Coordinates of C-alpha atoms in Angstrom, one line a residue:
X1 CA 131.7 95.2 122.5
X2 CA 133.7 95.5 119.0
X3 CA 137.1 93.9 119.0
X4 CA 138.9 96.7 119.3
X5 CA 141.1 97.9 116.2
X6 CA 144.2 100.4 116.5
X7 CA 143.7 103.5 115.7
X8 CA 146.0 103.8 112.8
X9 CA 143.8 100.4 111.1
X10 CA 140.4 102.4 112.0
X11 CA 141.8 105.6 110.5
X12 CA 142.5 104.0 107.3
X13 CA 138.8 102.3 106.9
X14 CA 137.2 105.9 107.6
X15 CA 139.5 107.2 105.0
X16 CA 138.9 104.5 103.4
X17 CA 135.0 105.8 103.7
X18 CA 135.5 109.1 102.7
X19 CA 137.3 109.2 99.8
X20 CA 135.7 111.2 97.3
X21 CA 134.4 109.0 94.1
X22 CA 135.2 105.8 96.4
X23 CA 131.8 103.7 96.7
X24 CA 131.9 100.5 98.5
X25 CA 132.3 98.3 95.6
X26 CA 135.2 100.2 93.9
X27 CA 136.8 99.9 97.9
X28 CA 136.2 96.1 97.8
X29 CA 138.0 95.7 94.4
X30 CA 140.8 98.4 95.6
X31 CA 141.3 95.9 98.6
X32 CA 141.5 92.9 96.7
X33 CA 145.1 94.6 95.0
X34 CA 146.1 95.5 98.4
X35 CA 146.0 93.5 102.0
X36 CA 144.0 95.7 104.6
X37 CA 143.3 100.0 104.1
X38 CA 146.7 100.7 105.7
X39 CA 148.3 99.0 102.9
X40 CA 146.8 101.3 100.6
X41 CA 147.4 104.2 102.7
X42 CA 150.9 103.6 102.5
X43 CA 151.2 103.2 98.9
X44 CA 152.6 106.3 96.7
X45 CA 151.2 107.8 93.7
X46 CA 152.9 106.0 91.4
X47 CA 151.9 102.8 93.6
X48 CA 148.2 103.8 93.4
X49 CA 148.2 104.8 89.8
X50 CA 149.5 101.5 88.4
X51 CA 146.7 99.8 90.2
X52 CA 143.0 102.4 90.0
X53 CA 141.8 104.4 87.4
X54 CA 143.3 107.8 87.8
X55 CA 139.5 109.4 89.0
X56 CA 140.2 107.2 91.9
X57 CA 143.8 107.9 91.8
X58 CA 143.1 111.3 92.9
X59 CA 140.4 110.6 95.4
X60 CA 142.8 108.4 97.6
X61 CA 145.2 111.6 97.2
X62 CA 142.4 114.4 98.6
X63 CA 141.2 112.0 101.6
X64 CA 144.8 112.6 102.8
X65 CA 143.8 115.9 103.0
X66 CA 143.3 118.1 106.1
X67 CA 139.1 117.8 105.6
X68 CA 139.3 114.2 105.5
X69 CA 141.8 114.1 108.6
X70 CA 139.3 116.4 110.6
X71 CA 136.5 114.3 109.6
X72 CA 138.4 111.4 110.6
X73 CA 139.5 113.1 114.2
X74 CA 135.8 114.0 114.7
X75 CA 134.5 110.2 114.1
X76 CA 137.4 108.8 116.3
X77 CA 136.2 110.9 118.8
X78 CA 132.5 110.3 118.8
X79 CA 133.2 106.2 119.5
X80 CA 134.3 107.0 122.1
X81 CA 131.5 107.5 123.9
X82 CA 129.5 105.0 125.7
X83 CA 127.2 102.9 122.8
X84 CA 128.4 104.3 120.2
X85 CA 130.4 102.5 117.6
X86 CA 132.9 102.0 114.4
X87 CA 132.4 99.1 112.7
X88 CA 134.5 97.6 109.8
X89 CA 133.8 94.3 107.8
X90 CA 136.7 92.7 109.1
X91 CA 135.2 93.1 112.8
X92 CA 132.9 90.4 114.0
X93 CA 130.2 92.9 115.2
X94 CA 129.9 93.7 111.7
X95 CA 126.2 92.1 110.1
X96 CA 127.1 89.1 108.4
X97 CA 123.8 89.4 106.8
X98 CA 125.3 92.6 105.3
X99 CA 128.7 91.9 104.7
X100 CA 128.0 89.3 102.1
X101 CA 125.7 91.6 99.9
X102 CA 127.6 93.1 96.7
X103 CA 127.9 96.5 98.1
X104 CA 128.7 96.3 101.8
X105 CA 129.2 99.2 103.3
X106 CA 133.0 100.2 103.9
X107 CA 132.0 101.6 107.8
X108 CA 128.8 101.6 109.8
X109 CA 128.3 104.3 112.5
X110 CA 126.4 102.3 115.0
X111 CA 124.4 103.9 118.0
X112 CA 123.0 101.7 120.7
X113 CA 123.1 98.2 121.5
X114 CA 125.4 96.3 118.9
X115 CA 123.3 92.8 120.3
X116 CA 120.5 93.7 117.6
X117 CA 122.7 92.8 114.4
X118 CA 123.3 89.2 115.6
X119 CA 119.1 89.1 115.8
X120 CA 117.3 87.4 112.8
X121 CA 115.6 90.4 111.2
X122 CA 112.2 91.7 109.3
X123 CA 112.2 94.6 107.0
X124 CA 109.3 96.9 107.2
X125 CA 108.4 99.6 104.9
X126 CA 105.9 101.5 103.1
X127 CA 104.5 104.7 101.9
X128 CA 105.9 108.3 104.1
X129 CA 101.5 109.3 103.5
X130 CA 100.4 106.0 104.6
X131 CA 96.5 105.8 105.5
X132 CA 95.3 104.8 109.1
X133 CA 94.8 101.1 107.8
X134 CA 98.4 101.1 106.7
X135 CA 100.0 102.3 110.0
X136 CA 98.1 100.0 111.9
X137 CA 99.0 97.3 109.3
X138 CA 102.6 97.8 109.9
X139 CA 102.3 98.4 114.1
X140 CA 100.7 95.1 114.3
X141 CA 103.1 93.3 112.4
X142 CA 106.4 94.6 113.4
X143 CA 104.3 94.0 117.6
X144 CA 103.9 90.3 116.5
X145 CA 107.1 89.9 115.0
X146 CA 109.1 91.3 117.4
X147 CA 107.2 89.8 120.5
X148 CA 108.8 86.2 118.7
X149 CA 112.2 88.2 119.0
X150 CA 113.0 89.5 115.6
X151 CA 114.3 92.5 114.9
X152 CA 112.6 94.8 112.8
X153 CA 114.5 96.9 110.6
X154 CA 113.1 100.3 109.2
X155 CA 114.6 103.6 108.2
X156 CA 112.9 106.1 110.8
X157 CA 110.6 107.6 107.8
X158 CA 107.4 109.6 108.4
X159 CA 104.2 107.0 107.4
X160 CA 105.0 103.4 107.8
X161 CA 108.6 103.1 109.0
X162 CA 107.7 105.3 112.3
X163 CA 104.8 103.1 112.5
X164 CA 107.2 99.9 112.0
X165 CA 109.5 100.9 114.9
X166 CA 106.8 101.8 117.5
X167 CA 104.4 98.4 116.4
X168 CA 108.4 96.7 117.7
X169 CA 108.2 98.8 120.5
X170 CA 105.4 97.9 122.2
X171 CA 106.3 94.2 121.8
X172 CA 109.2 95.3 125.0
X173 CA 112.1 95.4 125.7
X174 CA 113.0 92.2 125.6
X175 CA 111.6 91.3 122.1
X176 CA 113.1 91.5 119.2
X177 CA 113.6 95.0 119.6
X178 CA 114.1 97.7 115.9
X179 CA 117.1 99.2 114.5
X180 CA 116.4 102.4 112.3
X181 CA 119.0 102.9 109.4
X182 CA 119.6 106.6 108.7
X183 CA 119.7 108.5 105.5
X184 CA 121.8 110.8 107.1
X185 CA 124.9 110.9 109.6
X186 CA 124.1 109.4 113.1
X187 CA 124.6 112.6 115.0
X188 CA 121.2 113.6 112.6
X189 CA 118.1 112.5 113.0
X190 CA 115.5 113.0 109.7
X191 CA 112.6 113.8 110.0
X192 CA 113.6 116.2 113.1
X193 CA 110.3 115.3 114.4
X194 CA 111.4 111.6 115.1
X195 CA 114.4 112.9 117.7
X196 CA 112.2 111.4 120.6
X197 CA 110.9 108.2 118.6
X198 CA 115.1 107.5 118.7
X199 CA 115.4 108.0 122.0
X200 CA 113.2 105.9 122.5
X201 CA 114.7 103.0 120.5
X202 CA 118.2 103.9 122.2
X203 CA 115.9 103.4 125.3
X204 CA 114.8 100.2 124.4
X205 CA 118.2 98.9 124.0
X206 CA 117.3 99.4 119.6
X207 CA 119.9 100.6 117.5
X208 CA 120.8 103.7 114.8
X209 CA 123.0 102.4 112.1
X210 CA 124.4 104.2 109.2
X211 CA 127.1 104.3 106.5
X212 CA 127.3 108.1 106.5
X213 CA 129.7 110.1 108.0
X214 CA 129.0 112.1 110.7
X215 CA 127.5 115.4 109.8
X216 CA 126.0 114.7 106.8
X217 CA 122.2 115.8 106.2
X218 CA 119.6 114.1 104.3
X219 CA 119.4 114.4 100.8
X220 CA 117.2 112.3 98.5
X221 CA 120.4 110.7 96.9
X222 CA 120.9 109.4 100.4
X223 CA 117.6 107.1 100.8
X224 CA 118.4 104.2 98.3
X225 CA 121.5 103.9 99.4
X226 CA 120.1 103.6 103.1
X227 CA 117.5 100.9 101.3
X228 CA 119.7 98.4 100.8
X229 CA 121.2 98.3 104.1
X230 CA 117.5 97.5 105.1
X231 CA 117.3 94.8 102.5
X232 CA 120.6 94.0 103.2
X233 CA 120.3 93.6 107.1
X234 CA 116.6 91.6 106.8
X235 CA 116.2 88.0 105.7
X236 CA 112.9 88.8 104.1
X237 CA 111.2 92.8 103.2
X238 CA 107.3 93.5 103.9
X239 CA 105.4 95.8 102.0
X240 CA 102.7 97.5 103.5
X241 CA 101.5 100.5 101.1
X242 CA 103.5 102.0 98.2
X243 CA 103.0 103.8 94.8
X244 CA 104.2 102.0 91.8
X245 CA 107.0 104.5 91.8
X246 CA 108.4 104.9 95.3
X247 CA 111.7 103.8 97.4
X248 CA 109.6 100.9 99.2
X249 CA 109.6 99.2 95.9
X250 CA 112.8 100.0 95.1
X251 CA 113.9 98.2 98.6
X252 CA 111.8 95.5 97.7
X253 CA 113.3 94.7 94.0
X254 CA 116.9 95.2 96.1
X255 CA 115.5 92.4 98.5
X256 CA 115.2 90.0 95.4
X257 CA 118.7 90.8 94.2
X258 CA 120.1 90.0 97.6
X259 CA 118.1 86.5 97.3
X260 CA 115.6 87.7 100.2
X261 CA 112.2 87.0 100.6
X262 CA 109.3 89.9 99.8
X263 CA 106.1 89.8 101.2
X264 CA 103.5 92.6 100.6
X265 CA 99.9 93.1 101.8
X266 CA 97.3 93.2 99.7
X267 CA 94.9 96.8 99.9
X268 CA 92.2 97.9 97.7
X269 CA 92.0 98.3 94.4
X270 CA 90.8 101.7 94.5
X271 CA 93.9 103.0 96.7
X272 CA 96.9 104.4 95.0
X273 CA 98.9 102.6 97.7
X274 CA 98.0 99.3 96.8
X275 CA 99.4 99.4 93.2
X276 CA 103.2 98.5 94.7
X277 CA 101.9 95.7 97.0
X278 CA 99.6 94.5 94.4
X279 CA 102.4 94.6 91.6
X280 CA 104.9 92.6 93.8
X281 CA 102.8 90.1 94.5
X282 CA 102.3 89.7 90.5
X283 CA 105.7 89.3 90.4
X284 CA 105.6 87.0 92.8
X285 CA 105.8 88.2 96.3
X286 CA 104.1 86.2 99.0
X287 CA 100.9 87.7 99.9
X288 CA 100.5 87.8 103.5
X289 CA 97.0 88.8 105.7
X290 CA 98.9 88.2 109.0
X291 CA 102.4 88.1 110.8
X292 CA 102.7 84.3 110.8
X293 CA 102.4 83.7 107.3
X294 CA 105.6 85.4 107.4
X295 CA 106.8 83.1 109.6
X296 CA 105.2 79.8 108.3
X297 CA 107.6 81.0 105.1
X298 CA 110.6 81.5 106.7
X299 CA 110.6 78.7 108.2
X300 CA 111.3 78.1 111.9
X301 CA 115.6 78.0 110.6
X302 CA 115.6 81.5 111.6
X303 CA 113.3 81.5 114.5
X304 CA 114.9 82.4 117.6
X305 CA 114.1 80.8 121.3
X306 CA 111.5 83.1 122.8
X307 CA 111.4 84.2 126.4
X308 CA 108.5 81.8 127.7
X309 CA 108.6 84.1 130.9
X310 CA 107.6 87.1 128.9
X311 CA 105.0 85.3 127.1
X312 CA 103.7 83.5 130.1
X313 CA 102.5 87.2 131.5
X314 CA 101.2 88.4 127.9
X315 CA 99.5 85.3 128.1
X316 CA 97.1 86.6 131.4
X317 CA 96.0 89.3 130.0
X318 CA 92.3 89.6 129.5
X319 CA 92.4 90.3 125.6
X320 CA 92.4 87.1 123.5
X321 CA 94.7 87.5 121.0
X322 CA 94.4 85.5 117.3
X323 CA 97.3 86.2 114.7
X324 CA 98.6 89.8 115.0
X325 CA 95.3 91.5 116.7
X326 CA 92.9 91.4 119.1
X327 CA 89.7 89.2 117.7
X328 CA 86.3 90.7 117.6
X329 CA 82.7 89.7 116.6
X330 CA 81.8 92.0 113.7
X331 CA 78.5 93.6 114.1
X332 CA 75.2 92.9 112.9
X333 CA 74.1 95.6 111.4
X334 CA 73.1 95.8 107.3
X335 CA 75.3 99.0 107.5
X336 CA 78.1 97.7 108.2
X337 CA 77.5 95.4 105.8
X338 CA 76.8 97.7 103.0
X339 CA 80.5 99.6 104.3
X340 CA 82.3 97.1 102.8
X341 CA 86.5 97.4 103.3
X342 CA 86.8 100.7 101.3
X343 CA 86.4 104.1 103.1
X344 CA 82.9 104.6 101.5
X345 CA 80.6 107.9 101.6
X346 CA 77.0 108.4 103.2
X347 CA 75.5 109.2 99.8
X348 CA 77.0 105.6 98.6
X349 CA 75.6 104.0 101.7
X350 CA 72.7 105.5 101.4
X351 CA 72.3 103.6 97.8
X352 CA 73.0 100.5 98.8
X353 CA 71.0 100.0 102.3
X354 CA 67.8 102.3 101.0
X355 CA 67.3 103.2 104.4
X356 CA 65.8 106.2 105.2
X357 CA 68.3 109.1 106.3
X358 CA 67.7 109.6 110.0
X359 CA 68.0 105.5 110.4
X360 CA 70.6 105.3 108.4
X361 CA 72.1 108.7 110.9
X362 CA 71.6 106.2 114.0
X363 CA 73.1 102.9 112.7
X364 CA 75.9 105.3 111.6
X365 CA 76.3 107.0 115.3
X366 CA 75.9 102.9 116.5
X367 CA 78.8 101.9 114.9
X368 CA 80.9 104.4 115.5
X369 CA 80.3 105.0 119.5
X370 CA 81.0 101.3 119.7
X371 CA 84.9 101.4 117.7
X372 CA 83.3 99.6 114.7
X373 CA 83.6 102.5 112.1
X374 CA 85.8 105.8 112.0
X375 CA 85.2 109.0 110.0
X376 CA 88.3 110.2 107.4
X377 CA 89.1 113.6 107.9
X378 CA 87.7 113.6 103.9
X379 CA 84.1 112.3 105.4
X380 CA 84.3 108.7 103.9
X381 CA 83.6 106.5 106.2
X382 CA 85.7 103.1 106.7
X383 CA 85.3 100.1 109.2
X384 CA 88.0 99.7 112.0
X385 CA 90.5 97.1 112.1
X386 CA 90.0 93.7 113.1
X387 CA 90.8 90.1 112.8
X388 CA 88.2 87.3 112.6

């Protein structure tokens, strides 16, 4: 639990918050004129004017308003219920891997269990149209990761993020566990369609965090502000897919400003999707094929004990496991050969192998009654995951 503040000290951080024009760097200079928010709450006009610019001047003035003070009431009254929490930078619970970045939120609204902030933490994030290889990309990862109890950290997006949280899911409840930052107030849940994959993170003892008051929708202003809170909270940021020009990126290039690590995997050279990954790591991101060379690079500094108990049961179970994914023998079959790693068509296979249609039909219908090969809803064909 949160050391507890008094209510007129809470009041004046969520004022704080809300004032209009107020971001969280012009708060952190206002509070280095002035001792704590109360002290600023207390100060006159006059006070106030001698010390901000008068844009700001006049913010402070309307969040003494009766909108603010609602807001305000409303907030106070949410923390009270059971797992859900205020948090202000002067209170332990607050992240420390957050409170030191250059824009540090003013208040989180946290939902959940509070443990997960104190976890050593992974970023995961990628494109919202991610392609089958990409979600299973980021499952795997954020499964692996978690099962050696960190906290994966992703913003509840349609595509990879979703993908993120449910691969940290699996791992159980007593990995690392995922918190989901919102774009939006934590009584909101964007897309609406994710309402039951956080409940099922609130389930699994994960965690909603957000810096915006209650109430508030999504709007696309919202989301890089939202991206460096998951830079902010990670010690390192993986890339799985992402257009050149996309908010992953931007997360990523906020990663390297905060001094964190950025990993990205690499795709093809074909895919649209690949050109983000494929540019960070020309800036010089570390490429990574598997979860543990994301580990070999952090080093084990951050590496939390694991729960041998846990891993002692995993350990029984009947699939070997190698890296992030279950290992299996690829096929021998010179269609599967000709496939390649692309999503490829018939007519193209049917160039390179020469066989002769109703063969090539058979080796086709092979593969794919036994998992090796799936069909794209376009009618390319593409092999299925694996690790050798």
């Amino acid at each position: 639990m949160p050391h507890t503040l008094s209510t007129e000290m809470l009041t004046a951080w969520l004022r704080l918050s809300m004032t209009p024009g107020l971001g969280p760097i012009s708060a952190q200079r206002l509070l280095s004129h002035f001792s704590c928010p109360q002290a600023v709450e207390q100060c006159s006009p006059q006070q106030l004017a001698a010390h901000v610019p008068k844009a700001i001047c006049e913010g402070l003035l309307a969040a003494r308003g009766e909108a603010v003070t609602r807001q305000i009431h409303l907030a106070l009254q949410w923390a009270l219920e059971p797992d859900q929490f205020i948090l202000t930078p002067d209170q332990a619970q607050y992240p420390a891997q957050l409170r030191h970045t250059a824009d540090a939120p003013t208040v989180l609204y946290a939902k959940g269990d509070l443990d997960r902030l104190q976890q050593p933490a992974l970023a995961i994030v990628g494109a919202r149209n991610a392609t089958a290889d990409g979600l299973e990309h980021a499952s795997d990862f954020a499964c692996t990761l978690a099962r050696r109890g960190w906290c994966v950290i992703s913003g509840l997006a349609q595509g990879v993020d979703a993908a993120a949280h449910r691969g940290a899911l699996q791992a159980g409840p007593t990995s690392g566990g995922t918190i989901a930052v919102l774009g939006t107030g934590a009584d909101i849940v964007y897309p609406r369609h994710h309402a039951e994959l956080a409940r099922r993170i609130l389930n699994a003892r994960g965690l909603l965090l957000t810096e915006f008051p209650l109430g508030t929708p999504a709007r696309p202003h919202h989301f890089p502000r939202r991206n460096r809170i998951v830079a902010g909270l990670s010690h390192g940021v993986l890339v799985v897919e992402a257009a050149l020009k996309s908010g992953s990126l931007l997360t990523a290039k906020l990663a390297v400003e905060m001094n964190r690590e950025v990993f990205a995997i690499p795709g093809s050279i074909v895919s649209p999707l690949s050109r983000g990954p494929h540019a960070l790591i020309q800036e010089g991101a570390k490429l990574v094929e598997r979860a543990e060379d994301i580990l070999d690079e952090l080093g084990a500094a951050h590496v939390p004990a694991l729960n041998f108990a846990e891993h002692a049961t995993q350990a029984t179970s009947t699939t070997v496991l190698t890296g992030d994914a279950a290992a299996k023998a690829e096929p021998c079959s010179p269609v599967w050969d000709a496939i390649g790693y692309d999503p490829v068509s018939e007519d193209t296979l049917q160039q390179r192998t020469n066989l002769l249609p109703a063969i090539l039909q058979c080796e086709l219908l092979s593969l794919e009654l036994n998992g090796d090969i799936e069909r794209r809803p376009n009618g390319r064909i593409v092999r299925t995951r694996r690790r050798s």
